[in-house]
Short mmCIF file of C-alpha atoms in Angstrom, two decimals:
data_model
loop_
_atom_site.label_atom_id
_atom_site.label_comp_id
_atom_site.label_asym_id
_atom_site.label_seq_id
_atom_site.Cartn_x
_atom_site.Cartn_y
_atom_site.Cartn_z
CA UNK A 28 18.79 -30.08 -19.15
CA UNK A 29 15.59 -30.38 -17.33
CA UNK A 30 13.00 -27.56 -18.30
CA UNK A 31 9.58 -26.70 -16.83
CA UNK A 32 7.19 -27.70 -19.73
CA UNK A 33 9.74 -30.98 -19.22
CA UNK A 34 7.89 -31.10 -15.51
CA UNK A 35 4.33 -31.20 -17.17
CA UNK A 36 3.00 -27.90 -15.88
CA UNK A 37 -0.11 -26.58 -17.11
CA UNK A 38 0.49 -23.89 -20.46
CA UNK A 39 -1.37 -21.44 -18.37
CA UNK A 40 1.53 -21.55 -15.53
CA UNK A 41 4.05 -21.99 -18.57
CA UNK A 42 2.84 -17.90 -19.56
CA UNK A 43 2.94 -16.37 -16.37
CA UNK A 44 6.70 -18.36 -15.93
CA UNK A 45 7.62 -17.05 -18.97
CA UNK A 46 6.29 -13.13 -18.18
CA UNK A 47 8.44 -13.68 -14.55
CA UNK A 48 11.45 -14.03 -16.51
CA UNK A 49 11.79 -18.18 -14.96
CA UNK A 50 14.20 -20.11 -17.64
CA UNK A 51 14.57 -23.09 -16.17
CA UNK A 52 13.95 -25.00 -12.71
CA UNK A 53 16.26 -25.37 -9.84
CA UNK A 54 17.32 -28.55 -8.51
CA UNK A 55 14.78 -28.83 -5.38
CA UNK A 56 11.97 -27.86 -7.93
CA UNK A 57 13.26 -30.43 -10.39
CA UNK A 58 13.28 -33.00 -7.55
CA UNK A 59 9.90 -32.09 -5.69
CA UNK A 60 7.75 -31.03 -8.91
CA UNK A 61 7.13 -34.28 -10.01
CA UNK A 62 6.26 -36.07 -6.58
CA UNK A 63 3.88 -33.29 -5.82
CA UNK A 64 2.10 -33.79 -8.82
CA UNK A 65 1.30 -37.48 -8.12
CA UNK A 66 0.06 -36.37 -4.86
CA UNK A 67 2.82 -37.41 -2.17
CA UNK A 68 3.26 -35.85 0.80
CA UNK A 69 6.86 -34.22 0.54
CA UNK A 70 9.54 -33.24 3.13
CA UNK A 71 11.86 -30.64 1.17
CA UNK A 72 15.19 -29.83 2.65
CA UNK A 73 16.80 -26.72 0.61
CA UNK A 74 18.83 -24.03 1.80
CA UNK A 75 17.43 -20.78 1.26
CA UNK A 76 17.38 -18.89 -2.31
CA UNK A 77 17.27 -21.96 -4.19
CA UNK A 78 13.01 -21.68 -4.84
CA UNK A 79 11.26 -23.66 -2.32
CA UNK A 80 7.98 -21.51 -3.28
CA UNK A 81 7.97 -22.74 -6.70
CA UNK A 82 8.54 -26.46 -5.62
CA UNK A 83 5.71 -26.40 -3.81
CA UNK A 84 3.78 -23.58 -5.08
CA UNK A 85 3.67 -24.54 -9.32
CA UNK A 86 2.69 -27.56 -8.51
CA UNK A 87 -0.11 -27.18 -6.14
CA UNK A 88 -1.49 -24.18 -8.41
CA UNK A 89 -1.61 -26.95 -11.38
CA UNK A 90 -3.45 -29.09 -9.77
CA UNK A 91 -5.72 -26.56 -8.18
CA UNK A 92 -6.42 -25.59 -12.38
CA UNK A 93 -7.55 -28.73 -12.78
CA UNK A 94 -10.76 -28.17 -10.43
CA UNK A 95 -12.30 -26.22 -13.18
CA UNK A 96 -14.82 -24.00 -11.39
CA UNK A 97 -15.08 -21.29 -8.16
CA UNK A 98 -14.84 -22.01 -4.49
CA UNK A 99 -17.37 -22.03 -2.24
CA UNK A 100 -17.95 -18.80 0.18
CA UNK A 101 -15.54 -19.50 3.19
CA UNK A 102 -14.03 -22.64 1.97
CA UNK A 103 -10.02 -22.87 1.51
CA UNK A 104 -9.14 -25.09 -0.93
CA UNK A 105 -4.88 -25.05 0.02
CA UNK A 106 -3.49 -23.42 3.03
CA UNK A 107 0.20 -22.31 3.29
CA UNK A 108 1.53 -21.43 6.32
CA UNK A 109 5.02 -19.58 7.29
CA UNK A 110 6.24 -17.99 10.59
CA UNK A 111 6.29 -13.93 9.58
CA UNK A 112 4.64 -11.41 7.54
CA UNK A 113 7.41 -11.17 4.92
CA UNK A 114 7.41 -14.44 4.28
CA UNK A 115 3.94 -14.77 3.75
CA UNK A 116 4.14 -11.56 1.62
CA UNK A 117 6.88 -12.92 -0.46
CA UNK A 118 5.48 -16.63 -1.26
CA UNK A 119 1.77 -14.40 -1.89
CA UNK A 120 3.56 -12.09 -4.53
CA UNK A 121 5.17 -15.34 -6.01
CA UNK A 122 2.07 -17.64 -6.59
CA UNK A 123 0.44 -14.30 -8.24
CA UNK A 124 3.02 -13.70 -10.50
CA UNK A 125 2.91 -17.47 -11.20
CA UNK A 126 -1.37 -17.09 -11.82
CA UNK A 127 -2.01 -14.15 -13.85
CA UNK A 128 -3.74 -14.53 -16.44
CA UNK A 129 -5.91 -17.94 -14.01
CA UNK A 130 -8.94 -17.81 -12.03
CA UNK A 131 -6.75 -18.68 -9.24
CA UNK A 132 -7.67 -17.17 -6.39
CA UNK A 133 -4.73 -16.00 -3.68
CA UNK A 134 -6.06 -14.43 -0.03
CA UNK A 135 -2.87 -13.08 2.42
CA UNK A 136 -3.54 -13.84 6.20
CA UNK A 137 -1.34 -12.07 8.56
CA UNK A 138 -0.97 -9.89 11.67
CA UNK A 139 -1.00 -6.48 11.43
CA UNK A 140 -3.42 -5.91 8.86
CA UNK A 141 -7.11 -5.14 8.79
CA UNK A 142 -9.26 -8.51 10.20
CA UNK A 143 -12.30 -6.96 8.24
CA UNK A 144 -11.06 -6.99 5.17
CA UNK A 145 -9.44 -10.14 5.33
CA UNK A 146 -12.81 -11.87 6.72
CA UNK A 147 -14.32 -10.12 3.14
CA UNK A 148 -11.75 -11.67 1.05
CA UNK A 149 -12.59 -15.33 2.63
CA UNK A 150 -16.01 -14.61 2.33
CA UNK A 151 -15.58 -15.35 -1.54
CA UNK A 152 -13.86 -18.56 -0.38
CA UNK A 153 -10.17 -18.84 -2.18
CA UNK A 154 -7.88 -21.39 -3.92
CA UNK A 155 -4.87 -20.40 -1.56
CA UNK A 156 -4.53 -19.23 1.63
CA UNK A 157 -1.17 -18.09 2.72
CA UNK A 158 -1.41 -16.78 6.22
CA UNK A 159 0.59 -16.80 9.87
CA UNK A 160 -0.75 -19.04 12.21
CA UNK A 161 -1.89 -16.28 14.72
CA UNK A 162 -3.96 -14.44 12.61
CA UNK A 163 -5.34 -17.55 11.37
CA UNK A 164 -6.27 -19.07 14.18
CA UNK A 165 -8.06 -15.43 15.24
CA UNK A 166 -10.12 -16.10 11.64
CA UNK A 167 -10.81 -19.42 12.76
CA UNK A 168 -12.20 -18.59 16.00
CA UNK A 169 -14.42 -15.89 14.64
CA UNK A 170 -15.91 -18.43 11.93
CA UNK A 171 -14.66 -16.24 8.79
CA UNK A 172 -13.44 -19.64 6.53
CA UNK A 173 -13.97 -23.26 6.52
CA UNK A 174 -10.76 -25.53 6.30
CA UNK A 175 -13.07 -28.51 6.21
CA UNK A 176 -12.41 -28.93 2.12
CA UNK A 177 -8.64 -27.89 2.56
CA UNK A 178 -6.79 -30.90 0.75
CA UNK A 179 -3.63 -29.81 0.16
CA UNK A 180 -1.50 -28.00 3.55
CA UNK A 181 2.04 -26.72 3.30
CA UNK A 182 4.65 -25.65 6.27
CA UNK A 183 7.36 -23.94 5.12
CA UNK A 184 9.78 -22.43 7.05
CA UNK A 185 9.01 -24.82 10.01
CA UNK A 186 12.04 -25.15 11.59
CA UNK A 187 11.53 -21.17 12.04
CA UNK A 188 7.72 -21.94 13.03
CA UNK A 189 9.09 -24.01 16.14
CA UNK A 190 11.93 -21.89 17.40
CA UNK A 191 9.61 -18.94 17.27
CA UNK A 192 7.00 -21.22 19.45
CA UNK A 193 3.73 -21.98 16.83
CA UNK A 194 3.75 -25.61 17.66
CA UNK A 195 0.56 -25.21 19.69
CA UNK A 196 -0.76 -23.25 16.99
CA UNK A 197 0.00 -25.78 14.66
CA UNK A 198 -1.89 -28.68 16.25
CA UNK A 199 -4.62 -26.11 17.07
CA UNK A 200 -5.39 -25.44 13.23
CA UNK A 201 -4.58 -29.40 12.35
CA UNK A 202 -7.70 -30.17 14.17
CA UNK A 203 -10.00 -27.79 11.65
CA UNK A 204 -8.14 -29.79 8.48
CA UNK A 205 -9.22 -33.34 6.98
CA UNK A 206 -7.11 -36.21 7.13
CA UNK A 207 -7.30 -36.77 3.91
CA UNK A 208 -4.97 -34.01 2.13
CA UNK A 209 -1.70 -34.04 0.99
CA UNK A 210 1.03 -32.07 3.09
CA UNK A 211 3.86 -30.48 2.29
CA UNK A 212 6.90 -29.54 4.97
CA UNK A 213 9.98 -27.62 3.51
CA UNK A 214 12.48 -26.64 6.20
CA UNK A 215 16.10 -25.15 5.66
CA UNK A 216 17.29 -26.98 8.50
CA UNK A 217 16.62 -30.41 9.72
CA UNK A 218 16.98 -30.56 13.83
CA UNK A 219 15.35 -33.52 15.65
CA UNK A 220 11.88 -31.56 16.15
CA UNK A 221 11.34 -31.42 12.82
CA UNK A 222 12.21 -35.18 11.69
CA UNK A 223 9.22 -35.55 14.41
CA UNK A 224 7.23 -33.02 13.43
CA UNK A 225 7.57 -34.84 9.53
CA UNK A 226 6.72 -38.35 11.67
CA UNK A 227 3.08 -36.41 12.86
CA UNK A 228 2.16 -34.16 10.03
CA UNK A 229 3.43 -36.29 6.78
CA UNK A 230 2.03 -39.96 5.19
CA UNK A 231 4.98 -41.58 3.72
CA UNK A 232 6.75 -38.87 2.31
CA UNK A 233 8.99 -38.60 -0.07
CA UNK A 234 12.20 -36.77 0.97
CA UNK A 235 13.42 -34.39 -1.24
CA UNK A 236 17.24 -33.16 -0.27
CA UNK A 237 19.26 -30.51 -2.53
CA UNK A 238 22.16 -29.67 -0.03
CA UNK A 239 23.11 -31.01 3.66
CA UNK A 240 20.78 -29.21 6.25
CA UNK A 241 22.04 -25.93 7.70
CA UNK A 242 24.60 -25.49 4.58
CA UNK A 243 24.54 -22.24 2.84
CA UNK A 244 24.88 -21.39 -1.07
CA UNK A 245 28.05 -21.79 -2.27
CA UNK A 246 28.40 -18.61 -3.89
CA UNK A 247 28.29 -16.75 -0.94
CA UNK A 248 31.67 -15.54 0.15
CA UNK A 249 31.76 -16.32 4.21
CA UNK A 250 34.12 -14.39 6.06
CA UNK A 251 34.78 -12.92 9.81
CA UNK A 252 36.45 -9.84 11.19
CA UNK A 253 37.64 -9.73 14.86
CA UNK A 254 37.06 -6.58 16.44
CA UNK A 255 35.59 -5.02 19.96
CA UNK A 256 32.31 -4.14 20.29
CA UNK A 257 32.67 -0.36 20.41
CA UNK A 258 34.31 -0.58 17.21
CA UNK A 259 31.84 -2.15 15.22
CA UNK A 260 30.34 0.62 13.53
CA UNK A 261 33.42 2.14 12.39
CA UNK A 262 33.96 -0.96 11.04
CA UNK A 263 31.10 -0.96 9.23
CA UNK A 264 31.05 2.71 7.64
CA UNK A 265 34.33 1.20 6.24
CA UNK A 266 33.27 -1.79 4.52
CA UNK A 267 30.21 0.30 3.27
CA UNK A 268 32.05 2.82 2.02
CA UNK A 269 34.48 -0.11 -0.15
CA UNK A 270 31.23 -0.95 -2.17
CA UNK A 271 29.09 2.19 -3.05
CA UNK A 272 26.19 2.28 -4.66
CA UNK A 273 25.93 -1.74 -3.93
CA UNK A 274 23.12 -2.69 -1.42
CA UNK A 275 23.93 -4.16 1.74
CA UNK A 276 21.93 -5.99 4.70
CA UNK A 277 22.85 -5.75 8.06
CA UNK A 278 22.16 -8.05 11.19
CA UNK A 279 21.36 -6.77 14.66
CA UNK A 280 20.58 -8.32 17.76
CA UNK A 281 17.77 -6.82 19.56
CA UNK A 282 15.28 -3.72 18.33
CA UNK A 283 17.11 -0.84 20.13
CA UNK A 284 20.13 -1.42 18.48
CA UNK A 285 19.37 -1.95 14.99
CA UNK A 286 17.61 0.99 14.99
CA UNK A 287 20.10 3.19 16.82
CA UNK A 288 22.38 2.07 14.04
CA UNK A 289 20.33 2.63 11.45
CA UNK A 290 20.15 6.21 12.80
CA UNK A 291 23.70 6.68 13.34
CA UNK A 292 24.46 5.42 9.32
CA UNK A 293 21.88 7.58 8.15
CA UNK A 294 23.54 10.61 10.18
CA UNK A 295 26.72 9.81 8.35
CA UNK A 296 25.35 9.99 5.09
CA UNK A 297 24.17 6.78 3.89
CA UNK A 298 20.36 5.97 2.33
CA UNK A 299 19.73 3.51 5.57
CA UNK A 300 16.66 2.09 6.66
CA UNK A 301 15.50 -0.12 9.46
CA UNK A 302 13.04 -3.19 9.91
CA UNK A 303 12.33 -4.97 13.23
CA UNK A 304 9.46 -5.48 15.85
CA UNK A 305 8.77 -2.31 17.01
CA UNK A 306 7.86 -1.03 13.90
CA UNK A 307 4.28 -1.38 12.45
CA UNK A 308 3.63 -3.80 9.23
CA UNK A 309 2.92 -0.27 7.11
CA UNK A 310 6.49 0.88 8.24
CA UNK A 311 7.62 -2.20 7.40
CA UNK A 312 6.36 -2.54 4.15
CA UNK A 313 7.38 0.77 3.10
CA UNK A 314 10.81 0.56 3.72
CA UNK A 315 11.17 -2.95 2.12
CA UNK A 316 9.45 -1.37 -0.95
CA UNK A 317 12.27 1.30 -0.31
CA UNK A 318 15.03 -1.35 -0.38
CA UNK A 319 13.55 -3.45 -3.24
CA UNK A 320 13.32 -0.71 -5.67
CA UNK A 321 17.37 0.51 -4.49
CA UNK A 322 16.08 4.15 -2.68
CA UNK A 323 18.18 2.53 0.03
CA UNK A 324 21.69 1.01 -0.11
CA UNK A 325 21.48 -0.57 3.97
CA UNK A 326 18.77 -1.74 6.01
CA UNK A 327 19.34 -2.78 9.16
CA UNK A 328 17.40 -5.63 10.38
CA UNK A 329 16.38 -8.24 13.40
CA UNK A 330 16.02 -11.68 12.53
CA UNK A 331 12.36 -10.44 11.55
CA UNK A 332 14.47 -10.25 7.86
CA UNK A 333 16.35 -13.07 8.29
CA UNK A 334 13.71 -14.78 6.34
CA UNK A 335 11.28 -13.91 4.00
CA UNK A 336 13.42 -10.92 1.69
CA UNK A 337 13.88 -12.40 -1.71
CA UNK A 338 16.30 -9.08 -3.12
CA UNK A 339 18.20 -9.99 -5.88
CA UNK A 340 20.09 -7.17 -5.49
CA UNK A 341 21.87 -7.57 -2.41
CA UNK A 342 25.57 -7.68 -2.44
CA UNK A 343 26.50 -7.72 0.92
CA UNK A 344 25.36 -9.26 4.33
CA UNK A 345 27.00 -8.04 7.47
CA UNK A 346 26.26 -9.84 11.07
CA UNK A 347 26.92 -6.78 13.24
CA UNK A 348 25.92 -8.83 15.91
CA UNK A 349 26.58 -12.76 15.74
CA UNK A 350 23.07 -14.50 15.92
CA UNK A 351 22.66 -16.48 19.51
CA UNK A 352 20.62 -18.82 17.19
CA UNK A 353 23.74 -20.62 14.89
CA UNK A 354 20.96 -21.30 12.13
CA UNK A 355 19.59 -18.10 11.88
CA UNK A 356 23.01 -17.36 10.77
CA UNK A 357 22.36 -19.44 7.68
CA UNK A 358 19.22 -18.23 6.69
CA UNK A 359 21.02 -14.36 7.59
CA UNK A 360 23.43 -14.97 4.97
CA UNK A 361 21.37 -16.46 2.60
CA UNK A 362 19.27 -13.09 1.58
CA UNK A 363 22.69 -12.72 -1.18
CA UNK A 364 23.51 -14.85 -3.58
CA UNK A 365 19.69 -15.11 -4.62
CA UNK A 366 18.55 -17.08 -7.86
CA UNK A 367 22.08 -18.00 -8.98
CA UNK A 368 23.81 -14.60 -8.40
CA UNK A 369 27.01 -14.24 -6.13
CA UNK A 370 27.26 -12.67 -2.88
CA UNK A 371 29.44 -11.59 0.47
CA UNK A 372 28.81 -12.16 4.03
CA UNK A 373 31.24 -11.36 6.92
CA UNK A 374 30.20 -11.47 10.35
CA UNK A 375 31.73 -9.57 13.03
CA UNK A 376 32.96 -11.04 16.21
CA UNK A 377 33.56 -9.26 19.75
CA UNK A 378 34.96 -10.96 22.85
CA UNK A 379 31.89 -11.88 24.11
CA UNK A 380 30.11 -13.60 20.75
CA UNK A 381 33.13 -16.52 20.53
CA UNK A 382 30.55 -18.47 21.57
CA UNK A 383 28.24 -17.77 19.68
CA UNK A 384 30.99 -17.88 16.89
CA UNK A 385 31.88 -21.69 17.71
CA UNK A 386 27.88 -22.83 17.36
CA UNK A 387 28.06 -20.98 13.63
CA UNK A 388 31.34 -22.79 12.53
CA UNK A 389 30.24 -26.68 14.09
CA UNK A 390 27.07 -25.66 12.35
CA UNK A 391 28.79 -25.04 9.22
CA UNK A 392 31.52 -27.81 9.90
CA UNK A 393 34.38 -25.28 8.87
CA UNK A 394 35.76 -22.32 10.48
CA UNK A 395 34.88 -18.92 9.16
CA UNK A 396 38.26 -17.56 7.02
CA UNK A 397 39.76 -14.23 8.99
CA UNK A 398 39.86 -11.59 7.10
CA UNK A 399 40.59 -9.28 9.83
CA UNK A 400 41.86 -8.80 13.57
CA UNK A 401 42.69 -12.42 15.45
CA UNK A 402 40.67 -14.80 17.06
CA UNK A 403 40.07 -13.33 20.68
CA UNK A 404 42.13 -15.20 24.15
CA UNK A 405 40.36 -15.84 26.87
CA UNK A 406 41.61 -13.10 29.05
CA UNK A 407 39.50 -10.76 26.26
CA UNK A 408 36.47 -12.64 26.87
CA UNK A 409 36.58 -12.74 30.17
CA UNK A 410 36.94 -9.21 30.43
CA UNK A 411 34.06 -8.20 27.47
CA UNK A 412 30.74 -7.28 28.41
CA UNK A 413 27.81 -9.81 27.21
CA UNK A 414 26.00 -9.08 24.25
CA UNK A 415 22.22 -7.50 24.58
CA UNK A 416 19.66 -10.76 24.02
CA UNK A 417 16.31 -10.02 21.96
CA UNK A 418 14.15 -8.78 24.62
CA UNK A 419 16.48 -6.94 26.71
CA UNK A 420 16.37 -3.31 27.81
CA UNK A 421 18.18 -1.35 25.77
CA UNK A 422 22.07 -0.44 27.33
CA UNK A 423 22.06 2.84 29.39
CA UNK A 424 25.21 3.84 27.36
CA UNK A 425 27.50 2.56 24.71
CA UNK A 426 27.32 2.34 20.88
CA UNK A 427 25.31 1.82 18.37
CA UNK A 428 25.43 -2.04 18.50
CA UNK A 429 24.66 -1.56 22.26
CA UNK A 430 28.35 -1.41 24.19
CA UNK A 431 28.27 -0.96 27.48
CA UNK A 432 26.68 -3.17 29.92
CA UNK A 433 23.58 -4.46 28.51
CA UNK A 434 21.09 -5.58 30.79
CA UNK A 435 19.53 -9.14 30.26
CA UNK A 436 15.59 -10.02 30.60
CA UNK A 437 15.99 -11.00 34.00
CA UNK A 438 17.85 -7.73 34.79
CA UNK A 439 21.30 -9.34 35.69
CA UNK A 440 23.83 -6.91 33.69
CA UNK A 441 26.17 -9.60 32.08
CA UNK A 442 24.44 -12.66 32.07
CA UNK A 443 25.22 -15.61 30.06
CA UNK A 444 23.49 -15.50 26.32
CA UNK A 445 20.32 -17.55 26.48
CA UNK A 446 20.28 -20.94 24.19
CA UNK A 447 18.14 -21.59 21.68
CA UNK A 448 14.22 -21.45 22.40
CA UNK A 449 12.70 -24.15 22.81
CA UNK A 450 9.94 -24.70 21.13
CA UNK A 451 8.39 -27.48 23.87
CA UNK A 452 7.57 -24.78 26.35
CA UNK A 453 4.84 -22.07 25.93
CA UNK A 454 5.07 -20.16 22.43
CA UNK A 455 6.58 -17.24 22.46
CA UNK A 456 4.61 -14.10 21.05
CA UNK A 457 5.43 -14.31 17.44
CA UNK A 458 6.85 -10.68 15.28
CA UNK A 459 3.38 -10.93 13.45
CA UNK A 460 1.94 -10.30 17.08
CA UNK A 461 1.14 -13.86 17.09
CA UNK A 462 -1.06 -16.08 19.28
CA UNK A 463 -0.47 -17.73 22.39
CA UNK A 464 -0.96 -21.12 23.42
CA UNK A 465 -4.66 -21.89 22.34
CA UNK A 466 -7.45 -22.78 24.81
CA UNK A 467 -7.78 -26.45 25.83
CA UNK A 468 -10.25 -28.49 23.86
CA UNK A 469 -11.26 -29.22 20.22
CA UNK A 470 -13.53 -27.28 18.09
CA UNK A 471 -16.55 -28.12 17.62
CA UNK A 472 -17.99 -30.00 14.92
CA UNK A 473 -14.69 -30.05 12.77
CA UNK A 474 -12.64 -33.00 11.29
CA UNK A 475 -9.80 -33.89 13.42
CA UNK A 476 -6.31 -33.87 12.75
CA UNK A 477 -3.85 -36.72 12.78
CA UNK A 478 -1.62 -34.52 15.01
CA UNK A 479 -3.56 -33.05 17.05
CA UNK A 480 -2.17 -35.06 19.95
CA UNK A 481 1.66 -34.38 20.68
#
């Protein structure tokens, strides 16, 4: 059995592994430890909950030790970059844990917090930056940090990074980073974008593969339950009620929604919270602390959660709305079943989501078991109203998972579920409030990118 002083990780990184309560590595950390700490350039395909930080992150921090004295005031010696704030909260937390006791020096970019304070941090230069690419690029614009010493860059996430529309941000920041660096890209799913996004970014990597892309953990028990849309939350006080005291996620589709749920499960009695994009990063924050330390058994979520909460103690995911995304799915269910443990996932499935239901299972390349209601006839889906899209106005009546005739972003009541964003067109305005597409031309005076063209 493979251990991590077998990996040849520095003692110091050994303690604060041992204080964390880390036994023993994980097969994508076994398999991209080593390469990392020769200095290749890595492409990491994992599912998610198997520890992609600490793949990347233990070995990056060990060689960063090895530097021996202070950086320089503005200048980023590693940048990490991942598509929301709880992400980037989550992989900061982690590399701290895994430095105590180090002069290692962490900084947190993202939206939503003070600018000020984060230009003071980077005016003490740090060993790690982990930061969203819109508040980043803000930083860079106003001259707060250097990336001209960065040698070591990491993606994660970036399959996430493209469908929420940072590609121009990405080749905007590329341009402020030497070519000569070592780059890491770990992704939980592997569509063509990506394999060309590895071609651009990456010098003959070395691929590092733990489970076929878009597959979930095995541990987690996958099920569906038929049932109309009115119905839904019913549904749900019922499964809730079969597991007290265990916590549970749930999955909504667009901001008005999740939190009219969230309102109507609170009303009934339960400790429910909510987290999406209308709330602010303090409200966010809070109720994830809420949720982490079990002062609430449900939170109802976008996919602003779908990524980034690392929870051990969730039990239970329910999609209360199908994802029109089929790979946000995966990364849905993958918040149980973290570091080892097992976990439950059922989705539930109106007339109108069978669609959506047929992406998840070709994704998955085996239908869902039923462990309730029957697979829907077309005369049903005809009939059923579309499901709200993210963006859309809120339903002028209906339930809490928005029954009735939900309005699309064009304003066409029943209109056909959009497809997947694409990630070639104009980015989208991330949940971090993220940037738009930069301003033509290069900076300035800075080292350009090998990717800065597309």
């Amino acid at each position: 059995m493979t251990t991590f002083a077998d990996l040849g990780l520095s003692p110091k990184l050994m303690a604060g592994l041992d204080k964390a309560g880390y036994t023993a590595p994980t097969p994508i950390q076994v398999q991209a430890i080593p390469h990392i700490m020769k200095g290749r350039d890595i492409m990491g395909l994992a599912q998610t909950g198997t520890g992609k930080t600490a793949a990347f992150g233990l070995p990056l921090l060990h060689r960063l030790l090895d530097i021996g004295h202070p950086p320089a005031p503005r200048t980023v010696r590693s940048l990490i970059l991942a598509p929301t704030r709880e992400l980037v909260a989550q992989i900061s937390d982690n590399l701290t844990n895994y430095t105590k006791g180090t002069p290692v020096k962490v900084v947190t970019i993202t939206g939503g917090a003070s600018i000020f304070r984060q230009s003071e941090k980077l005016a003490k230069g740090a060993d790690v930056v982990v930061a969203t690419p819109g508040r980043l690029i803000d930083l860079l614009d106003r001259k707060a940090l250097t990336l001209e010493a960065c040698g070591y860059l990491v993606l994660d996430e970036a399959d996430q990074m493209l469908d929420m529309g940072f590609i121009h941000a990405l080749r905007k920041i590329a341009q402020y980073i030497p070519l000569k660096r070592q780059t890491m890209l770990f992704s939980a799913t592997m569509p063509k974008l990506i394999e060309d996004l590895a071609g651009t970014y990456l010098r003959d990597p070395i691929k590092v593969q733990v489970a076929p892309p878009g597959k979930p953990v095995e541990k987690i028990e996958q099920s569906v339950h038929y049932t109309p849309q009115g119905d839904k939350a019913k549904l749900l006080e019922t499964y809730l009620k079969e597991h007290p005291g265990e916590q549970a996620l749930v999955f909504g589709r667009t901001k008005h929604g999740s939190e009219k749920l969230m309102k109507l499960l609170v009303s009934w009695g339960f400790k429910a919270g909510s987290i999406h994009g209308n709330k602010s990063q303090n409200q966010r924050d809070r109720t994830l602390t809420e949720f982490r330390n079990a002062e609430l058994d449900v939170l109802v979520a976008t996919d602003v959660a779908a990524r980034g909460i690392d929870i051990p103690g969730v039990r239970h995911v329910y999609n209360y709305d199908l994802p029109n995304v089929p790979e946000n799915y995966v990364h849905r269910i993958g918040r149980t079943a973290r570091a080892g443990a097992e976990g439950r996932a059922v989705a539930f499935c109106a007339p109108a989501e069978m669609g959506e239901l047929k992406d998840i299972e070709k994704l998955l390349k085996n239908p869902l078991p039923i462990i309730g209601g029957a697979p829907w006839g077309l005369a049903d889906i005809k009939a059923a109203p579309k499901p709200p899209q993210r963006g859309a106005r809120p339903p002028r009546a209906g339930g809490a998972g928005g029954q009735g005739k939900p309005r699309s972003a064009q304003g066409k009541p029943g209109s056909k579920p959009s497809s997947a964003p694409k990630p070639q067109g104009k980015p989208m305005r991330s949940v971090e409030g993220g940037h738009g597409a930069p301003k033509k031309g290069k900076p300035a005076g800075r080292p350009q990118g090998r990717f800065t063209a597309a």
